[in-house]
PDB file of C-alpha atoms in Angstrom:
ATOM      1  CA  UNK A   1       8.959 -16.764   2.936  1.00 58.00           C
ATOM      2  CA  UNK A   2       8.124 -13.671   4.059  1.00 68.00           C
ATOM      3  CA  UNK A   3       3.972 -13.308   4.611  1.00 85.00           C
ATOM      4  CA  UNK A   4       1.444 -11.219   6.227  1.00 92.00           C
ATOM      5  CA  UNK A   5      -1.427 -12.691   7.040  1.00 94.00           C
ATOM      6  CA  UNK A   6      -5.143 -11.359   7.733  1.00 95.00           C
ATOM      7  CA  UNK A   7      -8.352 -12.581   8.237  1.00 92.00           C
ATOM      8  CA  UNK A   8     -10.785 -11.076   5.282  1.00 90.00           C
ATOM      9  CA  UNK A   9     -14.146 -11.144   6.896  1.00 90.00           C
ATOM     10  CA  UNK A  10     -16.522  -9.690   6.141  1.00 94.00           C
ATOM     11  CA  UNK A  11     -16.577  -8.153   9.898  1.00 95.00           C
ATOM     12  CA  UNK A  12     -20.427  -6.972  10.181  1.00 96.00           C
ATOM     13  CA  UNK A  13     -20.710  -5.144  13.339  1.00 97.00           C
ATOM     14  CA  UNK A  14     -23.793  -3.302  14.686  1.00 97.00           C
ATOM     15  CA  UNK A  15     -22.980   0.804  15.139  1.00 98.00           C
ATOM     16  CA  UNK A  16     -21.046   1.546  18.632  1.00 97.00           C
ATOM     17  CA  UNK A  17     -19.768  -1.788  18.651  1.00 97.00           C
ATOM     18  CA  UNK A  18     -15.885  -2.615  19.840  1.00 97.00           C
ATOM     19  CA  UNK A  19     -13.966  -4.799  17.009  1.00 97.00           C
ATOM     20  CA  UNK A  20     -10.584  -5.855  16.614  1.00 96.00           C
ATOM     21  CA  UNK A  21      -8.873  -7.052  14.054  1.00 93.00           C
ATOM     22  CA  UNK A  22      -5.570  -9.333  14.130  1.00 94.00           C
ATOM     23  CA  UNK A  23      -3.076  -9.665  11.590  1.00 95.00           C
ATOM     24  CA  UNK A  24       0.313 -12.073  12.012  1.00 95.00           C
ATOM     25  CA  UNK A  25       3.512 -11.902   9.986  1.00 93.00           C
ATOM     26  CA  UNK A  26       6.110 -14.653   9.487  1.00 89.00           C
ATOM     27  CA  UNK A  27       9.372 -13.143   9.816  1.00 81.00           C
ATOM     28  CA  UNK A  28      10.844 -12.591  13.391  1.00 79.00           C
ATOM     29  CA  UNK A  29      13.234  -9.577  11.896  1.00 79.00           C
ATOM     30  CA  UNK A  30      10.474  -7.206  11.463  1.00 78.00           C
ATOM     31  CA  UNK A  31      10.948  -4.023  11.922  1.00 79.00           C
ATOM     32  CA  UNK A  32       7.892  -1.736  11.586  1.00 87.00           C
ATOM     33  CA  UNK A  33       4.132  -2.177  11.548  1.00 92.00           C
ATOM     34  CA  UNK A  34       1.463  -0.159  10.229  1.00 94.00           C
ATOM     35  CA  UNK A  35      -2.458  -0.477   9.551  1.00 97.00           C
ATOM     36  CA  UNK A  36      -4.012   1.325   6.499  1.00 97.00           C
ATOM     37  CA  UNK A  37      -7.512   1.487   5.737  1.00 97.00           C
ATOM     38  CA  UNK A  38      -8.709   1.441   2.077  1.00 97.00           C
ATOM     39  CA  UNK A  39     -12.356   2.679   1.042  1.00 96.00           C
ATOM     40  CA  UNK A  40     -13.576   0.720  -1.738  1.00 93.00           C
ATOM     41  CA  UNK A  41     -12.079   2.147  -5.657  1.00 89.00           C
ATOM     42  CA  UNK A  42      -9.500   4.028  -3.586  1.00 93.00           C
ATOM     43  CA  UNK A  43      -5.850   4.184  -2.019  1.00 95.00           C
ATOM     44  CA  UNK A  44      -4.786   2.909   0.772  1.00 96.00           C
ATOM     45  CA  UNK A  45      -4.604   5.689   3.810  1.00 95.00           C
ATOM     46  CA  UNK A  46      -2.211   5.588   6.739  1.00 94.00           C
ATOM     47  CA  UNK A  47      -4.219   4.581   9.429  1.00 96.00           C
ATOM     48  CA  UNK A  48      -1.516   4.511  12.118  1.00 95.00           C
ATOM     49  CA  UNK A  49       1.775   3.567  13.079  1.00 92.00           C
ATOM     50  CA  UNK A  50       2.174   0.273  15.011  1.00 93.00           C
ATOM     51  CA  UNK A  51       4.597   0.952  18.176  1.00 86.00           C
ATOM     52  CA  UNK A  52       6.011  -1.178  20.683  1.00 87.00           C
ATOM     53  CA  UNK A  53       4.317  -0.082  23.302  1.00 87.00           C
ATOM     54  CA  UNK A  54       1.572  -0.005  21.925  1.00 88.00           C
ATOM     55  CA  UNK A  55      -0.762   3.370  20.802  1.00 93.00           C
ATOM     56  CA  UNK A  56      -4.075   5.214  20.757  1.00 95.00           C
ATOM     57  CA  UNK A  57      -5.350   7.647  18.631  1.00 94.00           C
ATOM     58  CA  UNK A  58      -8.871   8.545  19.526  1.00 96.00           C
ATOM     59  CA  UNK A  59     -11.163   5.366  18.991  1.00 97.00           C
ATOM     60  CA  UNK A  60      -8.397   3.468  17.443  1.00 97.00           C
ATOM     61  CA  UNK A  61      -5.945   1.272  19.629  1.00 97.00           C
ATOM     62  CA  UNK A  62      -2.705  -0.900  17.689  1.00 97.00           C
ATOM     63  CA  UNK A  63      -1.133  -3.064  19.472  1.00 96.00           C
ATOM     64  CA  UNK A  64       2.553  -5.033  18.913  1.00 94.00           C
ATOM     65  CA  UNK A  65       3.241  -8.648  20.252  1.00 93.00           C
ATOM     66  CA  UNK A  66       6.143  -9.620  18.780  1.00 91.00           C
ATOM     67  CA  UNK A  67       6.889 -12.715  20.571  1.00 91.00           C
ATOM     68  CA  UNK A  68       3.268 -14.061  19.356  1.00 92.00           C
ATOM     69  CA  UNK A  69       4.267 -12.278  16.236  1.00 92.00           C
ATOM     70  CA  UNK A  70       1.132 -10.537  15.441  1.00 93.00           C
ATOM     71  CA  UNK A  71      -0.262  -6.994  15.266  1.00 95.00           C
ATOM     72  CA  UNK A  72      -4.052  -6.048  16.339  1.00 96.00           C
ATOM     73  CA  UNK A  73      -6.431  -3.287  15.935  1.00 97.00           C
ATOM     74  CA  UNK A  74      -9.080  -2.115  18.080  1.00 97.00           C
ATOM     75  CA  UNK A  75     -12.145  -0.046  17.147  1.00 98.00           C
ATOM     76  CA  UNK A  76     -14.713   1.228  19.903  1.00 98.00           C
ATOM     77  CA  UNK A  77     -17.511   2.954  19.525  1.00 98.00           C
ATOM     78  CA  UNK A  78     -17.913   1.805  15.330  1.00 98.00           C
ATOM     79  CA  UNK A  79     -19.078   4.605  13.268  1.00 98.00           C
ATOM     80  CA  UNK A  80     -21.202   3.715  10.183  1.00 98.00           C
ATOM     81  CA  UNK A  81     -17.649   6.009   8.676  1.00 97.00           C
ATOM     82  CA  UNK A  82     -15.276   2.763   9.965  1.00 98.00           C
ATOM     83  CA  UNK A  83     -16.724   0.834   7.108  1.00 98.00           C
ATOM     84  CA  UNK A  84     -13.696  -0.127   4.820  1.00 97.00           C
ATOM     85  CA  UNK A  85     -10.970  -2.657   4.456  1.00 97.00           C
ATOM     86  CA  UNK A  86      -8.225  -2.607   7.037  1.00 97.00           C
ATOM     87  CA  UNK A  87      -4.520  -3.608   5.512  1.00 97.00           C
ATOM     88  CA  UNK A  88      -1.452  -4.639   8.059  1.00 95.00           C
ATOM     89  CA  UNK A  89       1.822  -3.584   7.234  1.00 93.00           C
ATOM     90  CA  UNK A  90       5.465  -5.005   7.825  1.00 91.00           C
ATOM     91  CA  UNK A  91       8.517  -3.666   6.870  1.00 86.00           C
ATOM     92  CA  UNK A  92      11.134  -6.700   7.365  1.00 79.00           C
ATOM     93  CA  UNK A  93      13.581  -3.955   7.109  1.00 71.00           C
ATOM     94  CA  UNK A  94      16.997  -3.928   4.923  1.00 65.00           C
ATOM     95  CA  UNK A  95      15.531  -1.584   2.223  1.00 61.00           C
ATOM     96  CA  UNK A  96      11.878  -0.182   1.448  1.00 60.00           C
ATOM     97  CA  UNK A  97      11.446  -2.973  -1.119  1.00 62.00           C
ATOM     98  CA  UNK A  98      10.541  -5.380   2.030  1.00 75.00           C
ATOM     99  CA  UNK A  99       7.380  -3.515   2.919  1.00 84.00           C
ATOM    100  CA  UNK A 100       4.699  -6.407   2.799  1.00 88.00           C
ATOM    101  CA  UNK A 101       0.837  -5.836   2.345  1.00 92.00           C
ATOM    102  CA  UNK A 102      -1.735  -8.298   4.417  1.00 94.00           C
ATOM    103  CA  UNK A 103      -4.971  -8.404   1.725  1.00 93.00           C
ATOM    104  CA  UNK A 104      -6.805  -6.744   4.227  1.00 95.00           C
ATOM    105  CA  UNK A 105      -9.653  -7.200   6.571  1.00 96.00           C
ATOM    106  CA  UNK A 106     -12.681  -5.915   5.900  1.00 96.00           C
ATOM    107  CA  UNK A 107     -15.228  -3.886   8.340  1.00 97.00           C
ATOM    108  CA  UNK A 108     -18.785  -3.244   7.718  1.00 97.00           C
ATOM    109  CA  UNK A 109     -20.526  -1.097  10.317  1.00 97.00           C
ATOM    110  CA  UNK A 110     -24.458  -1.216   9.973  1.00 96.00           C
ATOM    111  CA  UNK A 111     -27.006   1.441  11.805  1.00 95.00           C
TER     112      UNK A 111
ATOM    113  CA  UNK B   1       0.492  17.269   3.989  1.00 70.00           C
ATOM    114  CA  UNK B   2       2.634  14.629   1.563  1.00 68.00           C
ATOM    115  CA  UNK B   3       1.130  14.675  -2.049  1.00 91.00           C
ATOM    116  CA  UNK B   4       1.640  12.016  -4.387  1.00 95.00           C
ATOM    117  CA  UNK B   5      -0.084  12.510  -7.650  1.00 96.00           C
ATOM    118  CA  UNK B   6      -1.128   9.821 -10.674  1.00 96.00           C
ATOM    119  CA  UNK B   7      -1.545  11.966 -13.905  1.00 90.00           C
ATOM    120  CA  UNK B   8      -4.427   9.841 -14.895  1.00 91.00           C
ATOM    121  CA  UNK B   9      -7.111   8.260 -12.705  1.00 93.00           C
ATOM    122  CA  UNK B  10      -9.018   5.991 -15.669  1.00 96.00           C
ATOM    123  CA  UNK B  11      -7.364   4.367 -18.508  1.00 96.00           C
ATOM    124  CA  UNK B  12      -8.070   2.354 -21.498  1.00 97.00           C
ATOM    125  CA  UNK B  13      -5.840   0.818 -23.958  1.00 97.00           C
ATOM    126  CA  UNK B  14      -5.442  -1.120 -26.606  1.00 97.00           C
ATOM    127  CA  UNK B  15      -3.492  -4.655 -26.411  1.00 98.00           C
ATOM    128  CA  UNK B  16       0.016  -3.782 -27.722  1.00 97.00           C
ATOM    129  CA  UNK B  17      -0.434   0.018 -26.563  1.00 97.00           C
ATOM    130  CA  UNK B  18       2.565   1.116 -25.492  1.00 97.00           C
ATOM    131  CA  UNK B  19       1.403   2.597 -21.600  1.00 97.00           C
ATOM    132  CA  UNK B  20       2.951   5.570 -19.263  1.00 97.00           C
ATOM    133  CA  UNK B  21       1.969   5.439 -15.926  1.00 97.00           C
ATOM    134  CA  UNK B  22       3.407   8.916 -14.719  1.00 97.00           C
ATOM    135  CA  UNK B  23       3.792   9.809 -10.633  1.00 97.00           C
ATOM    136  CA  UNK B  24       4.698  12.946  -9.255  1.00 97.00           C
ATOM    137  CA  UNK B  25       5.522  13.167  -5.113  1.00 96.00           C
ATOM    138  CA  UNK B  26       5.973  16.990  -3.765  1.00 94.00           C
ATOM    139  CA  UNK B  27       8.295  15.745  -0.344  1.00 90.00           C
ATOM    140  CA  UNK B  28      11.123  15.518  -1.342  1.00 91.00           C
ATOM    141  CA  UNK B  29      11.374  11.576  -0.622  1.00 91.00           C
ATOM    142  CA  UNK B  30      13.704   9.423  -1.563  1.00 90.00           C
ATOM    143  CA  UNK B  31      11.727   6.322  -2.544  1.00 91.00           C
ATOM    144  CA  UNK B  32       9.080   6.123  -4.725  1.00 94.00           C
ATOM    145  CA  UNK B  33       6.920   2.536  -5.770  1.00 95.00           C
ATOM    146  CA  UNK B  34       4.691   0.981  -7.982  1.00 97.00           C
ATOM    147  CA  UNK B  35       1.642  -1.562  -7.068  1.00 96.00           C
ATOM    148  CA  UNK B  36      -0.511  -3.348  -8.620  1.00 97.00           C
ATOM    149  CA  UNK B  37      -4.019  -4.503  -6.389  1.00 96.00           C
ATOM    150  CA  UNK B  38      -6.451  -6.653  -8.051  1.00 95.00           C
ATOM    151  CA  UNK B  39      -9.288  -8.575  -6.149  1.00 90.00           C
ATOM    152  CA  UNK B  40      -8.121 -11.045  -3.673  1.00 87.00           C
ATOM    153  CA  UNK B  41      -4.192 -10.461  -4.508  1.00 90.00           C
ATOM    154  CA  UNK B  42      -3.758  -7.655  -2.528  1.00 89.00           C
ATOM    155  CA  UNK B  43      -1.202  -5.098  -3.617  1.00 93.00           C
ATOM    156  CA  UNK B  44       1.850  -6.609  -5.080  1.00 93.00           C
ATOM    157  CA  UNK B  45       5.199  -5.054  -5.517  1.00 93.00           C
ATOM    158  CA  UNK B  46       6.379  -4.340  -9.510  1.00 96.00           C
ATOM    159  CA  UNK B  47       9.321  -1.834  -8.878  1.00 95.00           C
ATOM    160  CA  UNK B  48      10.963   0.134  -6.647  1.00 93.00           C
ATOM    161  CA  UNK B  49      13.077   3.043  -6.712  1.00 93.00           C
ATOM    162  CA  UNK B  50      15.482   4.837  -3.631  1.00 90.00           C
ATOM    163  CA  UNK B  51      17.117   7.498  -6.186  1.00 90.00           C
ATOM    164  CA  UNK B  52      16.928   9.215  -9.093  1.00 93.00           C
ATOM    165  CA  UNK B  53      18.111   6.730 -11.744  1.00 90.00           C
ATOM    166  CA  UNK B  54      18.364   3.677  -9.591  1.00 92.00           C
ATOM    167  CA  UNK B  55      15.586   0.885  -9.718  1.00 93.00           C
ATOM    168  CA  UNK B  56      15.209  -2.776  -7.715  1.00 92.00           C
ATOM    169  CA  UNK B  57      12.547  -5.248  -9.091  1.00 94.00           C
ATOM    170  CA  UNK B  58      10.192  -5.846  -7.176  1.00 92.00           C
ATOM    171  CA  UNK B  59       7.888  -9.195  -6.822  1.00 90.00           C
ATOM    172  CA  UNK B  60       6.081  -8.507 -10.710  1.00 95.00           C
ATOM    173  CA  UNK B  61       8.197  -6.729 -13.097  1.00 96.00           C
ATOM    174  CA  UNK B  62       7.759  -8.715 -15.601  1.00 96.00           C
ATOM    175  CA  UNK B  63       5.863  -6.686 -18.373  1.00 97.00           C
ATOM    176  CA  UNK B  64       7.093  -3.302 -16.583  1.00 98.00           C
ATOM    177  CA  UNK B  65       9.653  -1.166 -16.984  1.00 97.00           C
ATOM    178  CA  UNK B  66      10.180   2.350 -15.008  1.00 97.00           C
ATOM    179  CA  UNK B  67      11.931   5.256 -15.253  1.00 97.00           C
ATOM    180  CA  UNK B  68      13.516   7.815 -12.503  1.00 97.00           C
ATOM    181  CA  UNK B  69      15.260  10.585 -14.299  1.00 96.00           C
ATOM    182  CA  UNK B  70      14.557  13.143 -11.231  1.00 96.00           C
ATOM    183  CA  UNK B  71      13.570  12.515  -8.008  1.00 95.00           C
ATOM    184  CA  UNK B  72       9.711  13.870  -7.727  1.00 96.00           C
ATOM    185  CA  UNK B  73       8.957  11.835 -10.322  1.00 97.00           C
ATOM    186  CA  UNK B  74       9.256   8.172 -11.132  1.00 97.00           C
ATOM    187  CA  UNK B  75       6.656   6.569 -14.322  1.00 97.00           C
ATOM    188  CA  UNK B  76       5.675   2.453 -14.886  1.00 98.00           C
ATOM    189  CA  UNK B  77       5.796   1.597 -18.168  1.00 98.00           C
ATOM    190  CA  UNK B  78       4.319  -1.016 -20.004  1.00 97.00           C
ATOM    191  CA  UNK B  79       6.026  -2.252 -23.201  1.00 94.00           C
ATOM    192  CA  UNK B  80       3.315  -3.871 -24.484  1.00 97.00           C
ATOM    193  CA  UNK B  81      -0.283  -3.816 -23.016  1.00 97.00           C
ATOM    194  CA  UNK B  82      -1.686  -7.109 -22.479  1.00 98.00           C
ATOM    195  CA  UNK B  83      -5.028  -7.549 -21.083  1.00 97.00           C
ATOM    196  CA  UNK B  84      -3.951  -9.367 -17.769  1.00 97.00           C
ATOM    197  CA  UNK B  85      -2.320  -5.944 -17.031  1.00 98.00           C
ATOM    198  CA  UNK B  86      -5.817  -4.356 -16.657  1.00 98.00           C
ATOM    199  CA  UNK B  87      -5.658  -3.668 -12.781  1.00 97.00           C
ATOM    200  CA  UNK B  88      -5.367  -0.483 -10.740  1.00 97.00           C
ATOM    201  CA  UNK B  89      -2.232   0.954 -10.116  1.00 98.00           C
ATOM    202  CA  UNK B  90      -1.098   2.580  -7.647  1.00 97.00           C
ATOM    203  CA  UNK B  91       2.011   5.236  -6.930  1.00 97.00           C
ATOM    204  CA  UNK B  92       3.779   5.880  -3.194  1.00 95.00           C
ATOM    205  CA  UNK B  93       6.496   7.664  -2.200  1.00 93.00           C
ATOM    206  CA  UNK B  94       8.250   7.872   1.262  1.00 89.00           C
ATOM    207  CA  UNK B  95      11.286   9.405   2.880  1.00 84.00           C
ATOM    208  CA  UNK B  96      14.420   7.570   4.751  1.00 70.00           C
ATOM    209  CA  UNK B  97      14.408   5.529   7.633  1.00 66.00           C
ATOM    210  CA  UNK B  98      12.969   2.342   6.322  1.00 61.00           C
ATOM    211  CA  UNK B  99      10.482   2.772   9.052  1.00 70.00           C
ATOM    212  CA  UNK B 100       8.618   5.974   7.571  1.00 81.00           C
ATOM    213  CA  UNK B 101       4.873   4.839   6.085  1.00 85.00           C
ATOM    214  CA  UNK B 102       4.122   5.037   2.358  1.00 89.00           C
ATOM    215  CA  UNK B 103       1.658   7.726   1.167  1.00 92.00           C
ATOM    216  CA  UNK B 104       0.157   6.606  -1.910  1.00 95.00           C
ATOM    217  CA  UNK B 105      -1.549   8.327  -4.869  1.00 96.00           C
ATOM    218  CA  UNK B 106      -4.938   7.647  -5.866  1.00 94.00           C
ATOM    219  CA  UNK B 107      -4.339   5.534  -8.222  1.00 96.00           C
ATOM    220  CA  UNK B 108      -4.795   4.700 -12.086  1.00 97.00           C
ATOM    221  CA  UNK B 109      -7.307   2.455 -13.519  1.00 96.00           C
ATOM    222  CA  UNK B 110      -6.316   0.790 -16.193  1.00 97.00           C
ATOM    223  CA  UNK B 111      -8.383  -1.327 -19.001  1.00 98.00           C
ATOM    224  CA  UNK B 112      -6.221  -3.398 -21.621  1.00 98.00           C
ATOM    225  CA  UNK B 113      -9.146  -4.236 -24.142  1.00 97.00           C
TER     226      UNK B 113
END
């Protein structure tokens, strides 16, 4: 069975904190690995892709570990703006109809 | 910028209504979606489409039924409304490889009374 698995918080961080999130997936054969962040009542928004080597893109920091088989996300420096749910992405590959959805993690950033 | 577009954002039917879900992408992508997310479910899978007139099942069709008669556009349909299909819905689209993200439209929420 093919699963992605997150941990749903509620994350309540303090403003300018550092938070990471995890998210592990069940299938070795994975192929690609995205995070998405959803504001409440509306769509899911690429967030980044997930690379082997890992990436930055400003404050944001995804990481791969494929022999743990999990994916992780880093925030520094929370903005009060990082508040939303945070959804992992796999693609087991094969054909677009094995992208799997983690229910999300999500992020509250207080002043 | 990729822009995928739900011709309705709220909805309410009747049980029995007969519903079209329409979805319109303007990249020129090859595979188009439909989700379903409701409250501690996540988003689950109801069909998938990688061409104009071809279709794959996804985890929940049952109840759907879709159409993909050129390739910007692909619609859900629901035969017959039932009130367990209230939920939002929610349109993506995305070009070959299998390792491009989804870009999804802002969804359609719909009421089954």
């Amino acid at each position: 069975r093919k699963e992605v698995e997150q941990d749903p918080g509620p994350f309540n961080v303090p403003e300018g904190a550092t938070v990471a999130f995890n998210c592990t997936y069940s299938n070795s054969a994975s192929q690609s690995f995205f995070w998405y962040r959803q504001d409440c009542r509306k769509e899911p928004k690429l967030l980044m892709s997930v690379y082997s080597s890992g990436n930055e893109d400003g404050r944001f920091t995804a990481q791969l570990n494929r022999a743990s088989q999990y994916i992780s996300l880093l925030i520094r420096d929370s903005k009060l703006s990082d508040s939303a749910t945070y959804l992992c992405v796999v693609n087991y590959g094969g054909s677009q109809g094995n992208l799997i959805f983690g229910k999300g993690t999500k992020l509250s950033v207080k002043p | 910028d990729v822009k995928v577009t739900q011709s309705s954002r709220y909805l309410v039917k009747r049980t029995g209504e007969k519903v079209f879900l329409e979805c319109v992408q303007d990249m020129d992508h090859e595979n188009m979606f439909w989700y379903r997310q409701d409250p501690g479910l996540g988003l689950r899978l109801i069909y998938f489409s990688y061409d104009v007139k071809m279709k794959e099942k996804g985890d929940i069709p049952e109840g759907y039924s879709v159409s993909r008669e050129k390739k910007e556009r692909f619609s859900l349909i629901l035969e017959s409304a039932s009130t367990n299909q209230t939920s939002m819905y929610l349109c993506a689209s995305t070009r070959w490889p299998y390792n491009s993200p989804l870009h999804f439209g802002n969804g359609t929420r719909l009421t089954v009374t």
